[in-house]
Coordinates of C-alpha atoms in Angstrom, one line a residue:
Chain X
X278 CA -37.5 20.2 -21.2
X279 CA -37.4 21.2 -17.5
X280 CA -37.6 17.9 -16.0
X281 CA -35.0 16.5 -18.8
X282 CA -32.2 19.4 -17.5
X283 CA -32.9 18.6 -14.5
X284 CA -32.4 15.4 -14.4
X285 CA -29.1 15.2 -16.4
X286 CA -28.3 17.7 -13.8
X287 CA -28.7 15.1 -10.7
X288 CA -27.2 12.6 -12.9
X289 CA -24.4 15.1 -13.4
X290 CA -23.7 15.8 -9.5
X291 CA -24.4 12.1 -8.9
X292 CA -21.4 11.1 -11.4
X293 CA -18.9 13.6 -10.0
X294 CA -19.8 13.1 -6.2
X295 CA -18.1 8.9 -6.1
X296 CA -14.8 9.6 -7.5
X297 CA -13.7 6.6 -5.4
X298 CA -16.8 4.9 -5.0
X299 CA -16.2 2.4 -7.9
X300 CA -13.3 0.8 -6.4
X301 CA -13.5 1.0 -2.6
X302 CA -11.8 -0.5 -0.2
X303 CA -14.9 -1.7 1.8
X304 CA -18.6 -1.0 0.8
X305 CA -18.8 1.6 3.3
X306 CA -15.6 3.0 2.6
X307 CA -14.2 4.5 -0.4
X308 CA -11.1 6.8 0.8
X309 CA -9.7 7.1 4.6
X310 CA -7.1 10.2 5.9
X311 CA -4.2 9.8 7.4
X312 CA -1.0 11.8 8.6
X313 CA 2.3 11.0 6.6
X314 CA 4.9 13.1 7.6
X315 CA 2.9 16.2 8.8
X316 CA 0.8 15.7 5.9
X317 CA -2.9 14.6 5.5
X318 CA -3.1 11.5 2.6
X319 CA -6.0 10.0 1.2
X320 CA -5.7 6.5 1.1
X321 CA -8.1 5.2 -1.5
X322 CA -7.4 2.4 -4.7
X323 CA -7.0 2.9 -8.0
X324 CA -9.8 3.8 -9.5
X325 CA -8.8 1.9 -13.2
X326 CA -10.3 -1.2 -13.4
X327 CA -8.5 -2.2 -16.2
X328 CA -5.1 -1.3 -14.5
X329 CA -2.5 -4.1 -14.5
X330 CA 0.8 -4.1 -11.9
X331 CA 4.0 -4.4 -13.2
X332 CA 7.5 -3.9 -11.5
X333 CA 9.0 -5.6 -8.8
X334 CA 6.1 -6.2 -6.2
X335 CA 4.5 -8.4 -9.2
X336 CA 6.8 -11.5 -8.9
X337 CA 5.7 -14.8 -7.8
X338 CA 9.1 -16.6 -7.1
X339 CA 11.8 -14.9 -5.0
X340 CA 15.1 -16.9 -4.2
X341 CA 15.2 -18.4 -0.8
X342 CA 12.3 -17.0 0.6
X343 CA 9.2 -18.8 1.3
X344 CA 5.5 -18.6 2.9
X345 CA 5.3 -17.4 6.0
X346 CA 2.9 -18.1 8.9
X347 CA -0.2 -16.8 9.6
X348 CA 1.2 -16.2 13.0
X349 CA 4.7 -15.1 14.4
X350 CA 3.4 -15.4 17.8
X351 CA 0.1 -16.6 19.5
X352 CA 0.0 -13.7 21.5
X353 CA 0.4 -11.1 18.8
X354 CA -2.4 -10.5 16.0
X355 CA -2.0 -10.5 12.9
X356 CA -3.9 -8.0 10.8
X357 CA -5.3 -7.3 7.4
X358 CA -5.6 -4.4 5.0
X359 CA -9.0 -3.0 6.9
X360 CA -7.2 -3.5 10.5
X361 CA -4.2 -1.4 9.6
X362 CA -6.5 1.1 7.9
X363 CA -8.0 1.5 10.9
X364 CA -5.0 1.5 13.2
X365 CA -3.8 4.1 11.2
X366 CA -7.1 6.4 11.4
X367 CA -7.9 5.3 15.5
X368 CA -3.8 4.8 16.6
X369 CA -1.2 6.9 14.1
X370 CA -3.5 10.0 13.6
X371 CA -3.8 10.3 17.9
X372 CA 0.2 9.4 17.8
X373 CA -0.5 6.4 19.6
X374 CA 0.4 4.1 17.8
X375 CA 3.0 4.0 14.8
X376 CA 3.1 2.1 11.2
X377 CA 6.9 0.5 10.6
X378 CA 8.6 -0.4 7.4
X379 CA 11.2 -3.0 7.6
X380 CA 12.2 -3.4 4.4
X381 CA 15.2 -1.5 3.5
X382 CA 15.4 2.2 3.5
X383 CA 16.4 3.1 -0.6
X384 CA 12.6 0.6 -0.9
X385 CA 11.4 3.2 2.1
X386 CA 12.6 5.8 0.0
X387 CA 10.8 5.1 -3.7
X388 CA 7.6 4.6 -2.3
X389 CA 6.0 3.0 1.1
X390 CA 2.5 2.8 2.9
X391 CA 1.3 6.4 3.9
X392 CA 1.7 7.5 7.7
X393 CA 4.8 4.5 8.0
X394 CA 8.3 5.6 9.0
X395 CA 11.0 3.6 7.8
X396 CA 13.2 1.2 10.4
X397 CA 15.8 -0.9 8.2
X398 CA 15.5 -4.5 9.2
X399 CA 19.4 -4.4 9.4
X400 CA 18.8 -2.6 12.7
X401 CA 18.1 -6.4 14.5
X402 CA 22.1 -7.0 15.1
X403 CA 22.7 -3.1 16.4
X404 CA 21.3 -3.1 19.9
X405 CA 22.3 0.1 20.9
X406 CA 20.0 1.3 18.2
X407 CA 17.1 -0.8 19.2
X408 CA 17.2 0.6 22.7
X409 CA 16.9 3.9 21.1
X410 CA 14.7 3.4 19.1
X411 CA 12.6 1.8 22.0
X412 CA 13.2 5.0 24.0
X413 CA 12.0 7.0 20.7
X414 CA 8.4 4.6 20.6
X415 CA 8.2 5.5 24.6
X416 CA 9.3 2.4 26.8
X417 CA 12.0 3.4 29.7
X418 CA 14.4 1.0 30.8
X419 CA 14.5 1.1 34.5
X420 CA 17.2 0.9 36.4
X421 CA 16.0 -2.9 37.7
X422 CA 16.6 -3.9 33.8
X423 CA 12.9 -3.9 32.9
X424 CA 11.2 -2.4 30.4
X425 CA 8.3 0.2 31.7
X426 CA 5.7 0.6 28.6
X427 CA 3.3 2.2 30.1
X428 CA 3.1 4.9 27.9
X429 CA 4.5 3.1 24.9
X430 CA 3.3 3.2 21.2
X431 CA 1.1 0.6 19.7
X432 CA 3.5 -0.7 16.9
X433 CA 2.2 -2.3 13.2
X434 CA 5.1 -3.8 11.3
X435 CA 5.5 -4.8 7.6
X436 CA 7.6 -5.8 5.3
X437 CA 8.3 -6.6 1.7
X438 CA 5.0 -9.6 1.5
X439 CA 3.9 -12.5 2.4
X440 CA 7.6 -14.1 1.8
X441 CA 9.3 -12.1 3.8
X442 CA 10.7 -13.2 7.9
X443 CA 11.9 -9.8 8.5
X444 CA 9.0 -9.0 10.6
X445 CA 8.7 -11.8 12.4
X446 CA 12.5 -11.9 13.3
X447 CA 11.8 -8.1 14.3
X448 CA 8.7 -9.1 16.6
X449 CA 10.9 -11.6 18.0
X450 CA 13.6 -9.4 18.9
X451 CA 11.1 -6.9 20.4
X452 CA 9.4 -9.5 22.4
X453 CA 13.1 -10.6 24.0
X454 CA 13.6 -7.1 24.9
X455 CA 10.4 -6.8 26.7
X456 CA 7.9 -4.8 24.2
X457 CA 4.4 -5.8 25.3
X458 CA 2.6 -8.1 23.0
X459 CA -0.3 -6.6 23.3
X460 CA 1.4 -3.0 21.4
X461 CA 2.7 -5.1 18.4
X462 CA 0.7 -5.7 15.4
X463 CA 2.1 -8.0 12.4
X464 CA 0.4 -6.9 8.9
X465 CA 1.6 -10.2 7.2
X466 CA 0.5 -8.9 3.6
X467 CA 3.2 -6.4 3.8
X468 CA 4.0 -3.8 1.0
X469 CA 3.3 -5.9 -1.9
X470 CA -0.5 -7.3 -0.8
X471 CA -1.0 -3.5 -0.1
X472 CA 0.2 -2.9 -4.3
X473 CA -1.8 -5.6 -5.8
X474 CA -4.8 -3.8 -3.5
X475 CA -4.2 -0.7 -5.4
X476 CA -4.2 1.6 -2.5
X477 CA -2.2 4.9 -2.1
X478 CA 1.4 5.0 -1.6
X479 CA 3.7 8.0 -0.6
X480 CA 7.1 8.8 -2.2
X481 CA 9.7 9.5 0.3
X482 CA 12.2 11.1 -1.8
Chain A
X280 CA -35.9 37.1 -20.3
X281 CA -37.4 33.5 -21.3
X282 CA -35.0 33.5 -24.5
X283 CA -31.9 33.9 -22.1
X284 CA -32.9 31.3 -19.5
X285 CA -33.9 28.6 -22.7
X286 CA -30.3 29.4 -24.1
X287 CA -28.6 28.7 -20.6
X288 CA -30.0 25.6 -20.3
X289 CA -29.1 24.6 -23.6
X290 CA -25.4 25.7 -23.2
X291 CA -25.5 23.9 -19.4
X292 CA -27.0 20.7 -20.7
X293 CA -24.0 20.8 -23.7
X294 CA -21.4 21.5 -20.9
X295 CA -22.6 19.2 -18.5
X296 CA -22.6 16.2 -21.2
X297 CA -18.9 16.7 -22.0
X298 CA -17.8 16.6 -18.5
X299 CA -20.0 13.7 -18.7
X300 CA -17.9 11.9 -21.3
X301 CA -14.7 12.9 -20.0
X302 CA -15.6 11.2 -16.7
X303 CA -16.8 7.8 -18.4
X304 CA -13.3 7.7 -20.1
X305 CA -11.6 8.9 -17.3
X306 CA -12.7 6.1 -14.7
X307 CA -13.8 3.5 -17.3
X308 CA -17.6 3.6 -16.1
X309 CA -18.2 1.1 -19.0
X310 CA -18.1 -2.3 -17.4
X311 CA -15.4 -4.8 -19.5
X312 CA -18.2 -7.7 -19.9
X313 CA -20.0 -5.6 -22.8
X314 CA -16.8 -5.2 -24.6
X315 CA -14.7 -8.5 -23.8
X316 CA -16.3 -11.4 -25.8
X317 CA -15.4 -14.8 -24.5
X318 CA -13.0 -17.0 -26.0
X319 CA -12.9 -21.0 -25.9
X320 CA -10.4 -22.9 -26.7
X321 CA -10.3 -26.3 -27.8
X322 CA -7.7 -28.7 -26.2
X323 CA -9.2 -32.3 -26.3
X324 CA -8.1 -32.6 -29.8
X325 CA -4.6 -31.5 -29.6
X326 CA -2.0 -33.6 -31.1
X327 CA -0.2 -36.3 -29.1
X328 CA 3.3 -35.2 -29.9
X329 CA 2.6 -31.6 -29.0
X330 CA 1.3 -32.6 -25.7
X331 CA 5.0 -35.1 -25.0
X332 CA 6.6 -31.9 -26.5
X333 CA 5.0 -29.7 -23.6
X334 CA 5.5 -32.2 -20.9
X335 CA 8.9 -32.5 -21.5
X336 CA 9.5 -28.8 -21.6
X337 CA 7.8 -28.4 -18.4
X338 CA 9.8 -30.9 -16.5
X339 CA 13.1 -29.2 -18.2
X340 CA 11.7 -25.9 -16.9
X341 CA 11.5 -27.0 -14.0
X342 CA 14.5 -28.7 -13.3
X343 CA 16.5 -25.3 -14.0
X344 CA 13.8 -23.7 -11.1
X345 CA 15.4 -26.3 -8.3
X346 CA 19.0 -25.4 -9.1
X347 CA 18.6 -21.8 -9.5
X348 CA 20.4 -19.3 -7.7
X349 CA 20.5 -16.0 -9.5
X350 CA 20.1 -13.0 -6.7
X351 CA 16.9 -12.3 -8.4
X352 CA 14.4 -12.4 -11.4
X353 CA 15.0 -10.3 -13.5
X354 CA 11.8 -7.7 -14.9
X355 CA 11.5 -6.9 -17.9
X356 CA 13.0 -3.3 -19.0
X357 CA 9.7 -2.9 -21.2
X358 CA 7.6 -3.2 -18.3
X359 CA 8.4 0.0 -16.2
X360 CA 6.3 0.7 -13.0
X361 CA 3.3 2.7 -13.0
X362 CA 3.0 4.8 -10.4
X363 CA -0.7 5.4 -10.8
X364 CA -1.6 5.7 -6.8
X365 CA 1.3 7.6 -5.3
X366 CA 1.5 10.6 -3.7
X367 CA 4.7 12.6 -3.5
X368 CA 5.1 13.9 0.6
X369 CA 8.1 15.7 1.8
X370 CA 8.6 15.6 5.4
X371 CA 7.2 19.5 7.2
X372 CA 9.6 18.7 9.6
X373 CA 12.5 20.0 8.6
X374 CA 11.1 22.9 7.0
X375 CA 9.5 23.8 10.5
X376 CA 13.1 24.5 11.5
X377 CA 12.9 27.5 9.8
X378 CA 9.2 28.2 9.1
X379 CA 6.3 27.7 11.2
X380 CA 3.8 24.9 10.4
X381 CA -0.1 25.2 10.8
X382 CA -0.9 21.3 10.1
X383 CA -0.5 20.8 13.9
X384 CA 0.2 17.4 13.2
X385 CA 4.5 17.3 13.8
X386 CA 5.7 13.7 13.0
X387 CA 8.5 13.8 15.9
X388 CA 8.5 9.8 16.2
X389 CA 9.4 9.7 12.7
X390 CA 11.7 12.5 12.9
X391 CA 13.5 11.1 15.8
X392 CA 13.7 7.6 13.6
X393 CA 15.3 9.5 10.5
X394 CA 17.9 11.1 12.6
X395 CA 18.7 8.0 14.6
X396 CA 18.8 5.3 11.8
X397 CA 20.5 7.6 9.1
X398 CA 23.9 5.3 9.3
X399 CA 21.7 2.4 8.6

């Protein structure tokens, strides 16, 4: 009787322990924190394994748009799901480094990848934005014209998918005003690879 | 003393098998291969006609795709998103304005963002 109680018991604890351990995101990883907005999130997938997408992020055809590249640029690397993952738990948690969201900001708004802040792609013909915003991610202009980035932010963009240019028009645009390559980060999977993953999203409203 | 104990267990084994239950339905331990039973179809002996048929419908299909310039698809009203993995987060920033935060973890670059691209 003993040995039966106890070993529902271990079975019982064993159960409960892996809430996320039956769809994880790597077979060492089941869940990772990260800062959205003050706020500790835990990123993990959904756990359903019967669960189905539906909405928006589930269409295969969108008008004028098509494939995009691999790469924008050979000097900038692209990353994956487990890349940005980690960016965000070795870069955006030490606030060195910063997770952007091109797409517009009412998308930004309903729902968007946890520890990303939210710059509308419609910012690429408004330069006296972008040099702001440049000041805001820690590059100086000096007075010669040049760009000092020493003590600039590692940047990650992303945007609606894999059929979307507004990143790479945006890396472009950094890379003519003199952002470093080696800071920018192009997650080419963008918001909808990151839904059909199932992982954890953040409301904004 | 012995009576009490045998009765606990009992009532701890009973407890622990419901949570046990609600768990398996809860995250769908049961894998779909002992439920779903597969399926085959048979389409080497479909009829000729139906096959033209098809063909022809396909090629109309997509005809329409190369000249069509609707904004967007369209989704289907029935088909609602699920919001199954999101997690509602207002920003502690602007409530640090009045109250003091112990998170320790201030998202300024994000704040500074908001406040800049608000016209946009």
């Amino acid at each position: 009787m003993k040995k039966i109680i106890l070993g529902i018991l271990i079975f019982s604890i064993y159960s409960m322990a892996g809430q996320y351990d039956k769809v994880r995101i790597s077979p060492d990883t089941s869940y990772i924190y990260v800062y959205h907005k003050g706020k500790a999130v835990k990123i993990h997938r959904i756990q359903n394994i019967k669960h189905k997408l539906v909405g928006e992020y589930t269409k295969l055809y969108k008008p004028n748009k098509y494939i995009q590249p691999a790469k924008v640029n050979r000097k900038i690397e692209t990353i994956g799901e487990i890349e940005l993952l980690k960016f965000m738990e070795d870069k955006s948690n030490s606030k060195q480094g910063i997770v952007i969201d091109l797409r517009e900001k009412h998308q930004y708004l309903k729902e968007s990848i946890p520890s990303a802040s939210n710059i509308p792609f419609e910012i690429k013909d408004r330069p006296e934005k972008l040099e702001k915003v440049l000041e805001i991610f820690g590059a100086k202009r000096l007075s010669s014209g040049k760009l000092d980035t020493s003590n600039a932010l590692d940047i990650a963009f992303y945007c609606d998918g894999l059929w979307s240019n507004k990143s790479a028009l945006i890396i472009k645009k950094f890379i003519e005003l003199g952002y470093p390559t080696n800071k920018i980060y192009y997650y080419r999977g963008g918001f909808q690879m990151w839904k059909i993953l199932g992982l954890t999203t953040v409301s904004n409203n | 003393m012995r009576q009490i104990l045998e009765h606990f267990s009992l009532m701890l084994v009973g407890i622990l098998s419901i949570i046990l239950i609600y768990l398996i339905v809860q995250y769908n331990l049961i894998d779909d291969e002992v439920i779903i039973e597969s399926v085959k179809i048979d389409t080497t002996n479909k009829p000729e006609k139906l096959k033209i048929k098809a063909k022809t419908k396909t090629n109309d299909y997509l005809k329409n795709m190369e000249t069509y310039r609707d904004v967007d698809v369209s989704v289907s009203k029935s088909k609602n998103e699920i919001n199954m993995n999101t997690v509602k987060v207002k920003s502690e920033v602007k409530v640090t304005n009045k109250v003091s935060t112990n998170s320790g973890h201030k998202d300024k670059v994000g704040d500074a963002l908001d406040n800049l691209l608000q016209d946009l």
